[in-house]
């Protein structure tokens, strides 16, 4: 309690500091005069009496500074003095001030951007189970047939079916596509990031709905298109975190579709998706040359790249 009272007293000492300094100066001058008067009575000349009084009190300015240190917070007072001085200097040189602020803003912005990338890529753990076992599968580019990086990642569903049926290296494998599409939640119309996924997609990432369930076997049939999962962020922003959101509907591409579940926070794959639905293309409608989907797989434990 004593330390707390002392701290509060020091902080309060910063208020009306000038008035307190004047009061202390007057008190110190009074003590000086009393000592000088005693010295004159002892037979000293007025000059000697005043000099002896100065020596006895240890110097006027030094005594004032010692009193200020005991009454206030020296570090805070020094900071405020430096701040006032800096603001005065900047006010006298507005061009230099603007340049300094611009350089600091650019430096802080660049460092923030770099840290955001490093944090997202290297430091922050992915919101997936066993992320080091999750891989993408793609077609190798053929010699003499240069293609874009995106095209090498696109796969036809018949090729996927071959990989899925013949490979023994994967615990799960799925294909998906994504795009922005028109969505109406209530009376609000907007574009949202949509993804169509095949059975096994969520098994690859090891996520579990925080509300509701995954798609049923009937809902996952190509072309059924009668169930949706939404992201945690979309649930919060559009439904206020309603725990009974399962069963409510939204309109996607003009079709009213029920929500069956909410995915956990941090899961937005692919490309910051808001809404997931079963892949809507029948497998029979796809040819081997129709490369329109992406593929992900979950390696079995112990299987290396």
Short mmCIF file of C-alpha atoms in Angstrom, two decimals:
data_model
loop_
_atom_site.label_atom_id
_atom_site.label_comp_id
_atom_site.label_asym_id
_atom_site.label_seq_id
_atom_site.Cartn_x
_atom_site.Cartn_y
_atom_site.Cartn_z
CA UNK A 1 0.00 0.00 0.00
CA UNK A 2 2.85 2.37 0.77
CA UNK A 3 4.37 1.78 -2.64
CA UNK A 4 0.97 2.33 -4.29
CA UNK A 5 0.41 5.58 -2.41
CA UNK A 6 3.91 6.73 -3.30
CA UNK A 7 3.32 5.94 -6.98
CA UNK A 8 0.00 7.79 -7.03
CA UNK A 9 1.61 10.73 -5.26
CA UNK A 10 4.33 10.90 -7.92
CA UNK A 11 1.76 10.81 -10.74
CA UNK A 12 -0.31 13.52 -9.08
CA UNK A 13 2.90 15.52 -8.75
CA UNK A 14 2.84 15.97 -12.54
CA UNK A 15 -0.37 18.01 -12.18
CA UNK A 16 0.06 21.75 -11.50
CA UNK A 17 3.80 21.26 -11.54
CA UNK A 18 4.54 24.95 -12.15
CA UNK A 19 2.44 25.99 -9.14
CA UNK A 20 4.19 23.46 -6.92
CA UNK A 21 7.59 24.65 -8.19
CA UNK A 22 6.71 28.25 -7.30
CA UNK A 23 5.48 27.23 -3.83
CA UNK A 24 8.67 25.23 -3.21
CA UNK A 25 10.86 28.10 -4.47
CA UNK A 26 9.13 30.49 -2.09
CA UNK A 27 9.56 28.03 0.80
CA UNK A 28 13.23 27.53 -0.08
CA UNK A 29 13.83 31.30 -0.27
CA UNK A 30 12.23 31.66 3.15
CA UNK A 31 14.59 29.02 4.60
CA UNK A 32 17.52 30.76 2.91
CA UNK A 33 16.59 34.07 4.47
CA UNK A 34 16.22 32.54 7.94
CA UNK A 35 19.68 30.91 7.70
CA UNK A 36 21.21 34.15 6.43
CA UNK A 37 19.59 36.07 9.29
CA UNK A 38 21.07 33.61 11.83
CA UNK A 39 24.51 34.05 10.22
CA UNK A 40 24.26 37.86 10.39
CA UNK A 41 23.39 37.64 14.07
CA UNK A 42 26.49 35.49 14.54
CA UNK A 43 28.60 38.44 13.28
CA UNK A 44 28.93 37.69 9.55
CA UNK A 45 28.63 40.36 6.91
CA UNK A 46 25.48 40.15 4.72
CA UNK A 47 27.49 38.66 1.82
CA UNK A 48 29.16 36.04 4.05
CA UNK A 49 25.86 35.24 5.74
CA UNK A 50 24.12 34.60 2.41
CA UNK A 51 27.02 32.54 1.04
CA UNK A 52 27.09 30.35 4.18
CA UNK A 53 23.30 29.84 3.91
CA UNK A 54 23.74 28.71 0.25
CA UNK A 55 26.42 26.23 1.29
CA UNK A 56 24.29 24.85 4.11
CA UNK A 57 21.28 24.23 1.84
CA UNK A 58 23.51 22.62 -0.81
CA UNK A 59 22.69 24.97 -3.68
CA UNK A 60 19.30 26.30 -4.69
CA UNK A 61 18.99 24.66 -8.14
CA UNK A 62 20.35 21.31 -6.99
CA UNK A 63 17.84 21.26 -4.14
CA UNK A 64 14.99 22.12 -6.52
CA UNK A 65 15.99 19.29 -8.90
CA UNK A 66 16.21 16.78 -6.04
CA UNK A 67 12.75 17.82 -4.87
CA UNK A 68 11.31 17.49 -8.37
CA UNK A 69 12.74 13.95 -8.68
CA UNK A 70 11.13 12.92 -5.40
CA UNK A 71 7.80 14.51 -6.26
CA UNK A 72 7.35 13.40 -9.88
CA UNK A 73 8.27 10.63 -12.35
CA UNK A 74 11.62 11.65 -13.89
CA UNK A 75 11.51 9.18 -16.81
CA UNK A 76 7.99 10.25 -17.80
CA UNK A 77 8.82 13.93 -17.43
CA UNK A 78 11.93 13.49 -19.61
CA UNK A 79 9.84 11.71 -22.26
CA UNK A 80 7.25 14.50 -22.26
CA UNK A 81 9.98 17.11 -22.56
CA UNK A 82 11.56 15.26 -25.49
CA UNK A 83 8.14 14.88 -27.12
CA UNK A 84 7.40 18.60 -26.81
CA UNK A 85 10.81 19.44 -28.19
CA UNK A 86 10.37 17.06 -31.10
CA UNK A 87 6.95 18.48 -31.96
CA UNK A 88 8.33 22.01 -31.90
CA UNK A 89 11.16 21.03 -34.24
CA UNK A 90 8.74 19.30 -36.62
CA UNK A 91 6.48 22.36 -36.55
CA UNK A 92 9.39 24.54 -37.63
CA UNK A 93 10.23 22.19 -40.54
CA UNK A 94 6.92 20.86 -41.95
CA UNK A 95 8.56 19.56 -45.14
CA UNK A 96 11.06 17.49 -43.22
CA UNK A 97 8.27 16.32 -40.89
CA UNK A 98 6.15 15.12 -43.84
CA UNK A 99 9.13 13.31 -45.37
CA UNK A 100 9.98 11.63 -42.06
CA UNK A 101 6.39 10.51 -41.52
CA UNK A 102 6.19 9.15 -45.10
CA UNK A 103 9.45 7.20 -44.71
CA UNK A 104 8.31 5.76 -41.38
CA UNK A 105 4.92 4.83 -42.82
CA UNK A 106 6.53 3.04 -45.77
CA UNK A 107 8.99 1.25 -43.50
CA UNK A 108 6.33 0.16 -41.03
CA UNK A 109 3.99 -0.92 -43.85
CA UNK A 110 6.71 -2.95 -45.59
CA UNK A 111 7.74 -4.65 -42.34
CA UNK A 112 4.11 -5.41 -41.49
CA UNK A 113 3.53 -6.94 -44.93
CA UNK A 114 6.66 -9.09 -44.67
CA UNK A 115 5.76 -10.24 -41.17
CA UNK A 116 2.20 -11.07 -42.28
CA UNK A 117 3.54 -13.32 -45.03
CA UNK A 118 6.15 -14.96 -42.78
CA UNK A 119 3.59 -15.46 -40.03
CA UNK A 120 1.04 -17.01 -42.40
CA UNK A 121 3.54 -19.21 -44.27
CA UNK A 122 6.16 -20.14 -41.66
CA UNK A 123 5.00 -19.37 -38.12
CA UNK A 124 1.24 -19.83 -37.92
CA UNK A 125 0.24 -23.49 -37.98
CA UNK A 126 -2.20 -24.50 -40.69
CA UNK A 127 -5.76 -25.19 -39.58
CA UNK A 128 -5.49 -28.76 -40.93
CA UNK A 129 -4.61 -32.11 -39.49
CA UNK A 130 -1.20 -33.44 -40.66
CA UNK A 131 -0.50 -30.64 -43.18
CA UNK A 132 2.86 -32.21 -44.15
CA UNK A 133 0.95 -35.21 -45.54
CA UNK A 134 -1.37 -33.14 -47.75
CA UNK A 135 -0.26 -32.88 -51.40
CA UNK A 136 -1.58 -31.65 -54.72
CA UNK A 137 -1.65 -33.95 -57.72
CA UNK A 138 -1.20 -32.67 -61.26
CA UNK A 139 -0.46 -33.73 -64.81
CA UNK A 140 3.18 -33.40 -65.91
CA UNK A 141 3.69 -31.02 -68.82
CA UNK A 142 4.70 -32.74 -72.06
CA UNK A 143 7.90 -31.84 -73.87
CA UNK A 144 7.28 -29.48 -76.72
CA UNK A 145 3.89 -28.48 -75.35
CA UNK A 146 4.46 -25.51 -73.04
CA UNK A 147 1.47 -24.75 -70.84
CA UNK A 148 0.78 -22.30 -68.04
CA UNK A 149 1.39 -23.18 -64.42
CA UNK A 150 -2.36 -23.21 -63.79
CA UNK A 151 -2.99 -25.63 -66.66
CA UNK A 152 -0.47 -28.16 -65.32
CA UNK A 153 -2.47 -28.29 -62.07
CA UNK A 154 -5.83 -28.98 -63.76
CA UNK A 155 -6.88 -32.62 -63.99
CA UNK A 156 -9.67 -34.49 -65.75
CA UNK A 157 -12.04 -36.56 -63.63
CA UNK A 158 -11.30 -39.80 -65.57
CA UNK A 159 -7.60 -39.33 -64.78
CA UNK A 160 -8.50 -38.72 -61.14
CA UNK A 161 -10.56 -41.91 -61.09
CA UNK A 162 -7.55 -43.86 -62.39
CA UNK A 163 -5.26 -42.37 -59.75
CA UNK A 164 -7.81 -42.97 -57.03
CA UNK A 165 -8.39 -46.56 -58.04
CA UNK A 166 -4.81 -47.61 -58.76
CA UNK A 167 -2.68 -45.73 -56.22
CA UNK A 168 -1.86 -47.27 -52.85
CA UNK A 169 0.01 -44.25 -51.44
CA UNK A 170 -3.00 -42.20 -50.35
CA UNK A 171 -5.32 -42.39 -47.39
CA UNK A 172 -7.78 -40.07 -49.15
CA UNK A 173 -8.00 -38.22 -52.46
CA UNK A 174 -10.48 -35.68 -53.83
CA UNK A 175 -11.05 -33.22 -56.66
CA UNK A 176 -12.57 -29.76 -56.52
CA UNK A 177 -13.08 -26.52 -58.40
CA UNK A 178 -13.92 -23.02 -57.25
CA UNK A 179 -15.15 -19.66 -58.52
CA UNK A 180 -16.99 -16.57 -57.40
CA UNK A 181 -20.75 -16.78 -57.73
CA UNK A 182 -23.94 -14.86 -56.87
CA UNK A 183 -25.36 -15.60 -53.43
CA UNK A 184 -28.40 -14.26 -51.59
CA UNK A 185 -28.52 -14.59 -47.81
CA UNK A 186 -31.87 -13.19 -46.77
CA UNK A 187 -32.47 -10.01 -48.76
CA UNK A 188 -28.77 -9.35 -49.37
CA UNK A 189 -27.30 -10.22 -52.77
CA UNK A 190 -23.54 -10.46 -53.19
CA UNK A 191 -20.72 -12.45 -54.72
CA UNK A 192 -19.09 -15.13 -52.58
CA UNK A 193 -16.27 -17.62 -53.09
CA UNK A 194 -17.83 -21.00 -53.90
CA UNK A 195 -16.22 -24.44 -54.13
CA UNK A 196 -17.55 -27.70 -55.50
CA UNK A 197 -15.89 -30.71 -53.86
CA UNK A 198 -15.96 -34.47 -54.36
CA UNK A 199 -16.45 -37.08 -51.61
CA UNK A 200 -13.34 -37.37 -49.44
CA UNK A 201 -12.39 -33.70 -49.74
CA UNK A 202 -12.81 -32.90 -46.04
CA UNK A 203 -11.18 -36.21 -45.05
CA UNK A 204 -8.01 -35.00 -46.77
CA UNK A 205 -7.85 -31.97 -44.46
CA UNK A 206 -9.12 -33.68 -41.33
CA UNK A 207 -11.67 -30.98 -40.50
CA UNK A 208 -14.92 -31.52 -38.62
CA UNK A 209 -17.97 -29.22 -38.65
CA UNK A 210 -18.40 -27.12 -35.53
CA UNK A 211 -22.14 -27.01 -36.23
CA UNK A 212 -24.19 -29.53 -38.16
CA UNK A 213 -22.72 -32.28 -40.34
CA UNK A 214 -20.99 -33.13 -43.60
CA UNK A 215 -22.87 -33.99 -46.79
CA UNK A 216 -24.76 -37.27 -46.81
CA UNK A 217 -24.09 -39.94 -49.44
CA UNK A 218 -27.18 -38.89 -51.39
CA UNK A 219 -26.19 -35.22 -51.23
CA UNK A 220 -22.71 -36.02 -52.56
CA UNK A 221 -24.06 -37.62 -55.72
CA UNK A 222 -22.98 -35.51 -58.74
CA UNK A 223 -25.74 -33.19 -59.82
CA UNK A 224 -27.75 -33.39 -56.59
CA UNK A 225 -26.63 -29.90 -55.56
CA UNK A 226 -28.97 -29.78 -52.56
CA UNK A 227 -26.72 -29.11 -49.53
CA UNK A 228 -24.10 -26.53 -48.52
CA UNK A 229 -21.41 -26.07 -45.89
CA UNK A 230 -20.37 -22.55 -44.92
CA UNK A 231 -17.18 -21.13 -43.40
CA UNK A 232 -16.98 -20.04 -39.78
CA UNK A 233 -16.43 -16.41 -40.86
CA UNK A 234 -19.46 -16.50 -43.19
CA UNK A 235 -21.55 -18.00 -40.38
CA UNK A 236 -20.54 -15.17 -38.04
CA UNK A 237 -20.97 -12.33 -40.54
CA UNK A 238 -24.20 -13.48 -42.21
CA UNK A 239 -25.99 -15.50 -39.53
CA UNK A 240 -24.64 -13.93 -36.32
CA UNK A 241 -23.23 -17.27 -35.15
CA UNK A 242 -26.73 -18.78 -34.88
CA UNK A 243 -26.22 -22.30 -33.39
CA UNK A 244 -29.36 -23.45 -35.25
CA UNK A 245 -28.09 -22.34 -38.67
CA UNK A 246 -28.29 -25.92 -40.01
CA UNK A 247 -31.51 -26.09 -41.98
CA UNK A 248 -31.56 -22.42 -42.93
CA UNK A 249 -31.28 -21.67 -46.63
CA UNK A 250 -29.36 -19.40 -48.97
CA UNK A 251 -29.82 -18.85 -52.69
CA UNK A 252 -26.82 -19.82 -54.83
CA UNK A 253 -26.99 -19.27 -58.58
CA UNK A 254 -30.71 -18.67 -58.14
CA UNK A 255 -31.38 -21.98 -56.36
CA UNK A 256 -32.53 -22.08 -52.74
CA UNK A 257 -30.25 -24.56 -50.95
CA UNK A 258 -30.17 -25.62 -47.27
CA UNK A 259 -27.11 -25.27 -45.07
CA UNK A 260 -26.12 -28.53 -43.36
CA UNK A 261 -23.06 -27.42 -41.37
CA UNK A 262 -20.36 -24.90 -40.45
CA UNK A 263 -16.64 -25.60 -40.88
CA UNK A 264 -14.12 -24.71 -38.13
CA UNK A 265 -12.39 -21.31 -37.81
CA UNK A 266 -9.41 -20.80 -40.10
CA UNK A 267 -10.47 -23.31 -42.77
CA UNK A 268 -11.05 -21.54 -46.10
CA UNK A 269 -9.49 -23.91 -48.64
CA UNK A 270 -9.44 -23.35 -51.54
CA UNK A 271 -8.73 -19.65 -52.00
CA UNK A 272 -10.66 -18.26 -49.03
CA UNK A 273 -13.84 -20.17 -49.81
CA UNK A 274 -17.08 -19.05 -48.12
CA UNK A 275 -19.42 -21.83 -49.24
CA UNK A 276 -18.80 -25.48 -50.21
CA UNK A 277 -21.18 -27.74 -52.10
CA UNK A 278 -20.95 -31.21 -53.66
CA UNK A 279 -19.24 -31.23 -57.05
CA UNK A 280 -22.08 -30.62 -59.49
CA UNK A 281 -20.80 -32.35 -62.66
CA UNK A 282 -21.71 -36.00 -63.34
CA UNK A 283 -18.57 -38.07 -63.89
CA UNK A 284 -19.97 -39.41 -67.18
CA UNK A 285 -20.15 -35.87 -68.55
CA UNK A 286 -16.39 -35.47 -68.35
CA UNK A 287 -13.90 -36.63 -70.95
CA UNK A 288 -10.27 -37.40 -70.30
CA UNK A 289 -9.30 -34.27 -72.18
CA UNK A 290 -11.58 -32.06 -70.09
CA UNK A 291 -9.09 -30.85 -67.50
CA UNK A 292 -11.11 -28.52 -65.26
CA UNK A 293 -10.52 -29.64 -61.69
CA UNK A 294 -7.82 -29.60 -59.01
CA UNK A 295 -6.81 -32.65 -57.01
CA UNK A 296 -5.55 -33.01 -53.43
CA UNK A 297 -4.53 -36.12 -51.57
CA UNK A 298 -3.60 -37.22 -48.06
CA UNK A 299 -0.53 -39.47 -48.01
CA UNK A 300 -0.70 -42.56 -45.86
CA UNK A 301 1.45 -42.40 -42.69
CA UNK A 302 5.07 -43.15 -43.53
CA UNK A 303 4.73 -42.49 -47.26
CA UNK A 304 7.26 -39.91 -48.47
CA UNK A 305 6.87 -37.56 -51.41
#
